[in-house]
GROMACS .gro file of C-alpha atoms in nm:
model
  383
    1UNK     CA    1   9.894  12.849   9.475
    2UNK     CA    2   9.664  13.002   9.743
    3UNK     CA    3   9.841  13.272   9.932
    4UNK     CA    4   9.990  13.606   9.857
    5UNK     CA    5  10.142  13.664   9.514
    6UNK     CA    6  10.475  13.851   9.454
    7UNK     CA    7  10.305  14.179   9.360
    8UNK     CA    8  10.090  14.169   9.678
    9UNK     CA    9  10.405  14.111   9.879
   10UNK     CA   10  10.557  14.408   9.733
   11UNK     CA   11  10.265  14.628   9.865
   12UNK     CA   12  10.070  14.655   9.537
   13UNK     CA   13   9.706  14.740   9.570
   14UNK     CA   14   9.480  14.450   9.578
   15UNK     CA   15   9.210  14.388   9.316
   16UNK     CA   16   8.845  14.458   9.377
   17UNK     CA   17   8.706  14.160   9.568
   18UNK     CA   18   8.495  13.934   9.353
   19UNK     CA   19   8.325  13.591   9.386
   20UNK     CA   20   8.504  13.300   9.213
   21UNK     CA   21   8.403  12.934   9.179
   22UNK     CA   22   8.680  12.822   9.427
   23UNK     CA   23   8.638  13.093   9.688
   24UNK     CA   24   8.247  13.037   9.676
   25UNK     CA   25   8.311  12.667   9.729
   26UNK     CA   26   8.544  12.746  10.006
   27UNK     CA   27   8.287  12.945  10.195
   28UNK     CA   28   8.025  12.682  10.146
   29UNK     CA   29   8.273  12.425  10.283
   30UNK     CA   30   8.411  12.636  10.578
   31UNK     CA   31   8.369  13.019  10.615
   32UNK     CA   32   8.694  13.032  10.823
   33UNK     CA   33   8.878  12.849  10.533
   34UNK     CA   34   8.747  13.134  10.305
   35UNK     CA   35   8.865  13.385  10.541
   36UNK     CA   36   9.216  13.241  10.570
   37UNK     CA   37   9.247  13.229  10.187
   38UNK     CA   38   9.065  13.525  10.063
   39UNK     CA   39   9.111  13.790  10.345
   40UNK     CA   40   9.414  13.692  10.546
   41UNK     CA   41   9.571  13.529  10.236
   42UNK     CA   42   9.779  13.291  10.444
   43UNK     CA   43  10.030  13.091  10.254
   44UNK     CA   44   9.977  12.731  10.193
   45UNK     CA   45  10.242  12.461  10.132
   46UNK     CA   46  10.258  12.358   9.776
   47UNK     CA   47  10.113  12.009   9.678
   48UNK     CA   48  10.257  11.771   9.426
   49UNK     CA   49   9.907  11.697   9.306
   50UNK     CA   50   9.826  12.065   9.260
   51UNK     CA   51  10.153  12.136   9.086
   52UNK     CA   52  10.095  11.844   8.855
   53UNK     CA   53   9.759  11.988   8.769
   54UNK     CA   54   9.928  12.323   8.682
   55UNK     CA   55  10.170  12.159   8.466
   56UNK     CA   56   9.920  11.953   8.271
   57UNK     CA   57   9.679  12.251   8.229
   58UNK     CA   58   9.978  12.466   8.098
   59UNK     CA   59  10.071  12.198   7.847
   60UNK     CA   60   9.712  12.154   7.721
   61UNK     CA   61   9.684  12.528   7.679
   62UNK     CA   62  10.002  12.540   7.475
   63UNK     CA   63   9.902  12.241   7.266
   64UNK     CA   64   9.672  12.466   7.072
   65UNK     CA   65   9.946  12.707   6.989
   66UNK     CA   66  10.073  12.438   6.747
   67UNK     CA   67   9.945  12.382   6.402
   68UNK     CA   68   9.658  12.137   6.402
   69UNK     CA   69   9.852  11.851   6.244
   70UNK     CA   70  10.125  11.876   6.513
   71UNK     CA   71   9.882  11.830   6.811
   72UNK     CA   72   9.987  11.472   6.881
   73UNK     CA   73  10.085  11.291   7.203
   74UNK     CA   74  10.459  11.318   7.133
   75UNK     CA   75  10.454  11.692   7.092
   76UNK     CA   76  10.238  11.725   7.414
   77UNK     CA   77  10.483  11.516   7.602
   78UNK     CA   78  10.777  11.727   7.475
   79UNK     CA   79  10.597  12.035   7.619
   80UNK     CA   80  10.595  11.868   7.961
   81UNK     CA   81  10.982  11.922   7.992
   82UNK     CA   82  10.960  12.279   7.849
   83UNK     CA   83  10.688  12.393   8.089
   84UNK     CA   84  10.845  12.220   8.384
   85UNK     CA   85  11.177  12.396   8.316
   86UNK     CA   86  10.984  12.735   8.325
   87UNK     CA   87  10.814  12.650   8.638
   88UNK     CA   88  11.143  12.550   8.807
   89UNK     CA   89  11.301  12.880   8.698
   90UNK     CA   90  11.012  13.100   8.808
   91UNK     CA   91  10.930  12.917   9.145
   92UNK     CA   92  11.234  12.723   9.259
   93UNK     CA   93  11.114  12.721   9.618
   94UNK     CA   94  10.777  12.570   9.526
   95UNK     CA   95  10.953  12.301   9.318
   96UNK     CA   96  11.198  12.217   9.600
   97UNK     CA   97  10.902  12.182   9.847
   98UNK     CA   98  10.712  11.946   9.608
   99UNK     CA   99  11.027  11.729   9.539
  100UNK     CA  100  11.077  11.699   9.924
  101UNK     CA  101  10.713  11.585   9.957
  102UNK     CA  102  10.766  11.320   9.691
  103UNK     CA  103  11.077  11.199   9.861
  104UNK     CA  104  10.903  11.185  10.193
  105UNK     CA  105  10.599  10.990  10.107
  106UNK     CA  106  10.630  10.625   9.971
  107UNK     CA  107  10.276  10.609   9.840
  108UNK     CA  108  10.105  10.855   9.600
  109UNK     CA  109   9.819  11.006   9.806
  110UNK     CA  110   9.666  11.290   9.601
  111UNK     CA  111   9.392  11.441   9.813
  112UNK     CA  112   9.336  11.772   9.650
  113UNK     CA  113   9.063  11.859   9.397
  114UNK     CA  114   9.115  12.041   9.079
  115UNK     CA  115   8.858  12.314   9.045
  116UNK     CA  116   9.049  12.477   8.771
  117UNK     CA  117   9.406  12.621   8.779
  118UNK     CA  118   9.427  12.999   8.748
  119UNK     CA  119   9.071  13.068   8.898
  120UNK     CA  120   9.141  13.407   9.040
  121UNK     CA  121   8.845  13.552   9.231
  122UNK     CA  122   8.796  13.729   9.561
  123UNK     CA  123   9.158  13.660   9.642
  124UNK     CA  124   9.268  13.930   9.417
  125UNK     CA  125   9.560  13.832   9.205
  126UNK     CA  126   9.602  13.484   9.360
  127UNK     CA  127   9.542  13.187   9.144
  128UNK     CA  128   9.378  12.870   9.276
  129UNK     CA  129   9.513  12.526   9.203
  130UNK     CA  130   9.299  12.324   9.421
  131UNK     CA  131   9.307  11.972   9.311
  132UNK     CA  132   9.103  11.770   9.579
  133UNK     CA  133   9.080  11.390   9.497
  134UNK     CA  134   9.344  11.418   9.222
  135UNK     CA  135   9.377  11.048   9.172
  136UNK     CA  136   9.613  11.066   8.867
  137UNK     CA  137   9.676  10.695   8.881
  138UNK     CA  138   9.473  10.388   8.982
  139UNK     CA  139   9.511  10.304   9.356
  140UNK     CA  140   9.650   9.965   9.279
  141UNK     CA  141   9.951  10.108   9.114
  142UNK     CA  142   9.996  10.426   9.335
  143UNK     CA  143  10.312  10.293   9.504
  144UNK     CA  144  10.504  10.321   9.183
  145UNK     CA  145  10.315  10.540   8.933
  146UNK     CA  146  10.355  10.874   9.104
  147UNK     CA  147  10.731  10.823   9.179
  148UNK     CA  148  10.821  10.586   8.902
  149UNK     CA  149  10.997  10.379   9.159
  150UNK     CA  150  10.891  10.112   9.404
  151UNK     CA  151  10.798  10.225   9.757
  152UNK     CA  152  11.100  10.087   9.932
  153UNK     CA  153  11.340  10.281   9.722
  154UNK     CA  154  11.147  10.609   9.688
  155UNK     CA  155  11.356  10.783   9.948
  156UNK     CA  156  11.682  10.720   9.769
  157UNK     CA  157  11.584  10.765   9.415
  158UNK     CA  158  11.519  11.086   9.230
  159UNK     CA  159  11.136  11.108   9.222
  160UNK     CA  160  11.112  11.367   8.957
  161UNK     CA  161  11.135  11.147   8.640
  162UNK     CA  162  10.840  10.923   8.761
  163UNK     CA  163  10.647  11.223   8.860
  164UNK     CA  164  10.687  11.383   8.522
  165UNK     CA  165  10.581  11.046   8.364
  166UNK     CA  166  10.269  11.058   8.569
  167UNK     CA  167  10.194  11.390   8.409
  168UNK     CA  168  10.249  11.236   8.061
  169UNK     CA  169  10.016  10.956   8.152
  170UNK     CA  170   9.735  11.205   8.211
  171UNK     CA  171   9.807  11.357   7.866
  172UNK     CA  172   9.775  11.014   7.713
  173UNK     CA  173   9.432  10.990   7.868
  174UNK     CA  174   9.344  11.326   7.720
  175UNK     CA  175   9.421  11.212   7.370
  176UNK     CA  176   9.210  10.907   7.431
  177UNK     CA  177   8.915  11.134   7.502
  178UNK     CA  178   8.967  11.400   7.239
  179UNK     CA  179   9.143  11.473   6.913
  180UNK     CA  180   9.280  11.825   6.939
  181UNK     CA  181   9.358  11.825   6.573
  182UNK     CA  182   8.980  11.830   6.488
  183UNK     CA  183   8.890  12.179   6.610
  184UNK     CA  184   9.007  12.524   6.701
  185UNK     CA  185   8.900  12.670   7.045
  186UNK     CA  186   8.808  13.014   7.048
  187UNK     CA  187   8.970  13.105   7.385
  188UNK     CA  188   9.193  12.940   7.640
  189UNK     CA  189   9.255  13.044   7.997
  190UNK     CA  190   8.976  13.298   7.940
  191UNK     CA  191   8.923  13.564   8.205
  192UNK     CA  192   8.553  13.607   8.274
  193UNK     CA  193   8.459  13.902   8.484
  194UNK     CA  194   8.123  14.061   8.518
  195UNK     CA  195   7.865  14.186   8.773
  196UNK     CA  196   7.524  14.059   8.812
  197UNK     CA  197   7.223  14.291   8.817
  198UNK     CA  198   7.218  14.249   9.204
  199UNK     CA  199   7.567  14.393   9.225
  200UNK     CA  200   7.743  14.056   9.295
  201UNK     CA  201   8.091  14.071   9.107
  202UNK     CA  202   8.207  13.747   8.940
  203UNK     CA  203   8.556  13.665   8.831
  204UNK     CA  204   8.742  13.353   8.722
  205UNK     CA  205   8.935  13.186   8.442
  206UNK     CA  206   8.777  12.905   8.248
  207UNK     CA  207   9.021  12.654   8.074
  208UNK     CA  208   8.871  12.657   7.720
  209UNK     CA  209   8.577  12.812   7.526
  210UNK     CA  210   8.464  12.637   7.202
  211UNK     CA  211   8.229  12.813   6.961
  212UNK     CA  212   8.056  12.619   6.676
  213UNK     CA  213   7.973  12.756   6.331
  214UNK     CA  214   7.633  12.859   6.460
  215UNK     CA  215   7.774  13.051   6.748
  216UNK     CA  216   7.691  12.792   7.020
  217UNK     CA  217   7.918  12.802   7.323
  218UNK     CA  218   8.085  12.505   7.491
  219UNK     CA  219   8.278  12.554   7.816
  220UNK     CA  220   8.544  12.293   7.881
  221UNK     CA  221   8.733  12.231   8.201
  222UNK     CA  222   9.023  11.987   8.256
  223UNK     CA  223   9.045  11.785   8.576
  224UNK     CA  224   9.350  11.590   8.653
  225UNK     CA  225   9.167  11.382   8.908
  226UNK     CA  226   8.909  11.098   8.869
  227UNK     CA  227   8.548  11.159   8.783
  228UNK     CA  228   8.333  11.213   9.094
  229UNK     CA  229   8.084  10.970   9.216
  230UNK     CA  230   7.719  11.028   9.093
  231UNK     CA  231   7.617  11.172   9.423
  232UNK     CA  232   7.895  11.435   9.394
  233UNK     CA  233   7.819  11.557   9.040
  234UNK     CA  234   7.631  11.857   9.155
  235UNK     CA  235   7.936  11.986   9.331
  236UNK     CA  236   8.147  11.917   9.021
  237UNK     CA  237   7.906  12.118   8.810
  238UNK     CA  238   7.894  12.410   9.065
  239UNK     CA  239   8.203  12.556   8.892
  240UNK     CA  240   8.078  12.504   8.543
  241UNK     CA  241   7.738  12.678   8.621
  242UNK     CA  242   7.927  12.971   8.756
  243UNK     CA  243   8.105  13.025   8.430
  244UNK     CA  244   7.792  12.956   8.226
  245UNK     CA  245   7.610  13.218   8.428
  246UNK     CA  246   7.900  13.465   8.382
  247UNK     CA  247   7.893  13.408   7.996
  248UNK     CA  248   7.512  13.442   7.996
  249UNK     CA  249   7.578  13.801   8.161
  250UNK     CA  250   7.859  13.888   7.925
  251UNK     CA  251   7.727  13.747   7.587
  252UNK     CA  252   7.349  13.713   7.642
  253UNK     CA  253   7.371  13.347   7.542
  254UNK     CA  254   7.318  13.023   7.746
  255UNK     CA  255   7.608  12.799   7.671
  256UNK     CA  256   7.494  12.487   7.487
  257UNK     CA  257   7.715  12.248   7.687
  258UNK     CA  258   7.929  12.237   7.991
  259UNK     CA  259   8.203  11.969   7.962
  260UNK     CA  260   8.431  11.849   8.243
  261UNK     CA  261   8.717  11.621   8.112
  262UNK     CA  262   8.857  11.403   8.383
  263UNK     CA  263   9.212  11.276   8.312
  264UNK     CA  264   9.241  11.033   8.610
  265UNK     CA  265   9.173  10.658   8.635
  266UNK     CA  266   9.114  10.589   8.282
  267UNK     CA  267   8.941  10.915   8.183
  268UNK     CA  268   8.586  11.022   8.168
  269UNK     CA  269   8.381  11.311   8.034
  270UNK     CA  270   8.084  11.465   8.219
  271UNK     CA  271   7.862  11.680   7.995
  272UNK     CA  272   7.565  11.892   8.094
  273UNK     CA  273   7.326  12.120   7.901
  274UNK     CA  274   7.207  12.421   8.123
  275UNK     CA  275   6.897  12.621   8.071
  276UNK     CA  276   6.843  12.997   8.138
  277UNK     CA  277   6.596  12.950   8.415
  278UNK     CA  278   6.823  12.698   8.588
  279UNK     CA  279   7.110  12.950   8.565
  280UNK     CA  280   6.909  13.234   8.710
  281UNK     CA  281   6.811  13.008   9.008
  282UNK     CA  282   7.193  12.940   9.038
  283UNK     CA  283   7.241  13.310   9.049
  284UNK     CA  284   7.038  13.333   9.364
  285UNK     CA  285   7.263  13.095   9.518
  286UNK     CA  286   7.570  13.307   9.449
  287UNK     CA  287   7.390  13.606   9.575
  288UNK     CA  288   7.325  13.438   9.896
  289UNK     CA  289   7.691  13.328   9.937
  290UNK     CA  290   7.811  13.694   9.859
  291UNK     CA  291   7.554  13.829  10.112
  292UNK     CA  292   7.681  13.582  10.376
  293UNK     CA  293   8.040  13.692  10.304
  294UNK     CA  294   7.956  14.050  10.350
  295UNK     CA  295   7.781  13.978  10.670
  296UNK     CA  296   8.071  13.770  10.802
  297UNK     CA  297   8.307  14.061  10.717
  298UNK     CA  298   8.085  14.306  10.893
  299UNK     CA  299   8.088  14.106  11.212
  300UNK     CA  300   8.419  13.932  11.172
  301UNK     CA  301   8.248  13.602  11.232
  302UNK     CA  302   8.385  13.355  10.990
  303UNK     CA  303   8.283  13.030  11.162
  304UNK     CA  304   8.481  12.700  11.122
  305UNK     CA  305   8.294  12.398  10.990
  306UNK     CA  306   8.442  12.064  11.054
  307UNK     CA  307   8.430  11.804  10.785
  308UNK     CA  308   8.646  11.564  10.564
  309UNK     CA  309   8.856  11.852  10.426
  310UNK     CA  310   8.987  11.931  10.776
  311UNK     CA  311   9.226  11.630  10.742
  312UNK     CA  312   9.435  11.811  10.473
  313UNK     CA  313   9.366  12.172  10.562
  314UNK     CA  314   9.683  12.370  10.571
  315UNK     CA  315   9.528  12.596  10.844
  316UNK     CA  316   9.417  12.345  11.092
  317UNK     CA  317   9.663  12.465  11.363
  318UNK     CA  318   9.487  12.800  11.359
  319UNK     CA  319   9.139  12.664  11.364
  320UNK     CA  320   8.921  12.692  11.687
  321UNK     CA  321   8.751  12.373  11.584
  322UNK     CA  322   9.078  12.208  11.643
  323UNK     CA  323   9.187  12.398  11.947
  324UNK     CA  324   9.372  12.656  11.741
  325UNK     CA  325   9.368  13.033  11.761
  326UNK     CA  326   9.325  13.233  11.443
  327UNK     CA  327   9.507  13.564  11.404
  328UNK     CA  328   9.295  13.886  11.472
  329UNK     CA  329   9.051  13.949  11.189
  330UNK     CA  330   9.223  14.209  10.964
  331UNK     CA  331   8.897  14.341  10.809
  332UNK     CA  332   8.860  14.376  10.431
  333UNK     CA  333   8.844  14.744  10.334
  334UNK     CA  334   8.824  14.655   9.971
  335UNK     CA  335   8.502  14.458  10.021
  336UNK     CA  336   8.349  14.734  10.226
  337UNK     CA  337   8.409  14.988   9.951
  338UNK     CA  338   8.255  14.769   9.686
  339UNK     CA  339   7.881  14.792   9.590
  340UNK     CA  340   7.660  14.621   9.841
  341UNK     CA  341   7.520  14.353   9.597
  342UNK     CA  342   7.251  14.115   9.717
  343UNK     CA  343   7.185  14.104  10.090
  344UNK     CA  344   7.002  13.870  10.323
  345UNK     CA  345   6.629  13.884  10.273
  346UNK     CA  346   6.638  13.978   9.898
  347UNK     CA  347   6.316  13.855   9.744
  348UNK     CA  348   6.362  13.517   9.591
  349UNK     CA  349   6.717  13.461   9.735
  350UNK     CA  350   6.839  13.184   9.941
  351UNK     CA  351   6.892  13.282  10.309
  352UNK     CA  352   7.250  13.344  10.402
  353UNK     CA  353   7.221  13.092  10.677
  354UNK     CA  354   7.140  12.812  10.432
  355UNK     CA  355   7.434  12.863  10.206
  356UNK     CA  356   7.616  12.558  10.340
  357UNK     CA  357   7.327  12.328  10.271
  358UNK     CA  358   7.270  12.443   9.903
  359UNK     CA  359   7.354  12.149   9.668
  360UNK     CA  360   7.201  12.278   9.356
  361UNK     CA  361   7.117  11.932   9.234
  362UNK     CA  362   7.100  11.911   8.858
  363UNK     CA  363   6.800  11.779   8.660
  364UNK     CA  364   6.912  11.429   8.570
  365UNK     CA  365   6.657  11.321   8.324
  366UNK     CA  366   6.907  11.095   8.160
  367UNK     CA  367   7.202  11.138   7.914
  368UNK     CA  368   6.946  11.207   7.621
  369UNK     CA  369   6.734  11.462   7.819
  370UNK     CA  370   6.731  11.836   7.739
  371UNK     CA  371   6.999  11.905   8.008
  372UNK     CA  372   7.068  11.583   8.181
  373UNK     CA  373   7.416  11.466   8.281
  374UNK     CA  374   7.590  11.245   8.035
  375UNK     CA  375   7.911  11.035   8.082
  376UNK     CA  376   8.155  10.919   7.828
  377UNK     CA  377   8.450  10.696   7.938
  378UNK     CA  378   8.773  10.632   7.757
  379UNK     CA  379   8.651  10.700   7.405
  380UNK     CA  380   8.748  10.980   7.158
  381UNK     CA  381   8.477  11.246   7.112
  382UNK     CA  382   8.416  11.479   6.832
  383UNK     CA  383   8.435  11.854   6.904
   0.00000   0.00000   0.00000
């Protein structure tokens, strides 16, 4: 969850700042939100949707520890209880807060997007579990599916069994989209950490990396929410292009496919084939974001930007856009001691002032095009 980790609370030295997909998206959405999460590291109340995303991601990771023949729905569902018991033992206060949230709300309203659990970037050791628009169940059944009980009895019944069942339903969707017995991923929860030629540091964790017999790479990311509308596909692909660029730097190879697996509302896959030139153009966007972050740190001016995300922002009470007062800017010594990286005005770069307006729209020449976006809904796919 965003916020300080145990090691940091104990006074441990923070990791060198780096740009991650989630933190880059935060800065584009609202520079002040970025500051609160990456620099101030203000704690945020846990979310039932985010915790469910963490649970499902962990189960899918462990599924591949099993022999191929045992990767079946029943074994995956058995892992739900095992992983949940570990979470409850390690973070009882988070679990208690989430259960209280489930008891309070009569209807499942999951408004947090999954950009990948465990994405640790500029916030040091902190993992992101942002799950915006995590509609794990269809809206028409939301009053029972997330709780397992009708709305009128939600406050008196134990919400945990129904909530765990909703996680199992997401796993059923996964098996409808993919047969995990048919392949062996090369890596799961893979840390990718590199530095661009311009000096911009990149860091994050990708859910899964598949490699075919010819050495072709496929990046796979699980989403516990519903697939985005077509107009929002570019935002959904931002994270995947980030990882594709990082792997291009690390391995000298452009991944053949980026694959987003959405487990909400019946399930859907979004696949995309990047090209080297496209990823280098995307690199300039990241350079502009990093330059803007460094400039904001120099001046202390992380400006708020009002938008739909304000409705569920954990820090709204501290935001000047909502008549709040943020704490004094603490500065970021780790960033100032890091290499300068790309700066405003670098030839060919996007101006820092234009960062919020960059959409990086993909080439959508159709599902059969060289790198167009393709959708598959509710059908098993071969690896």
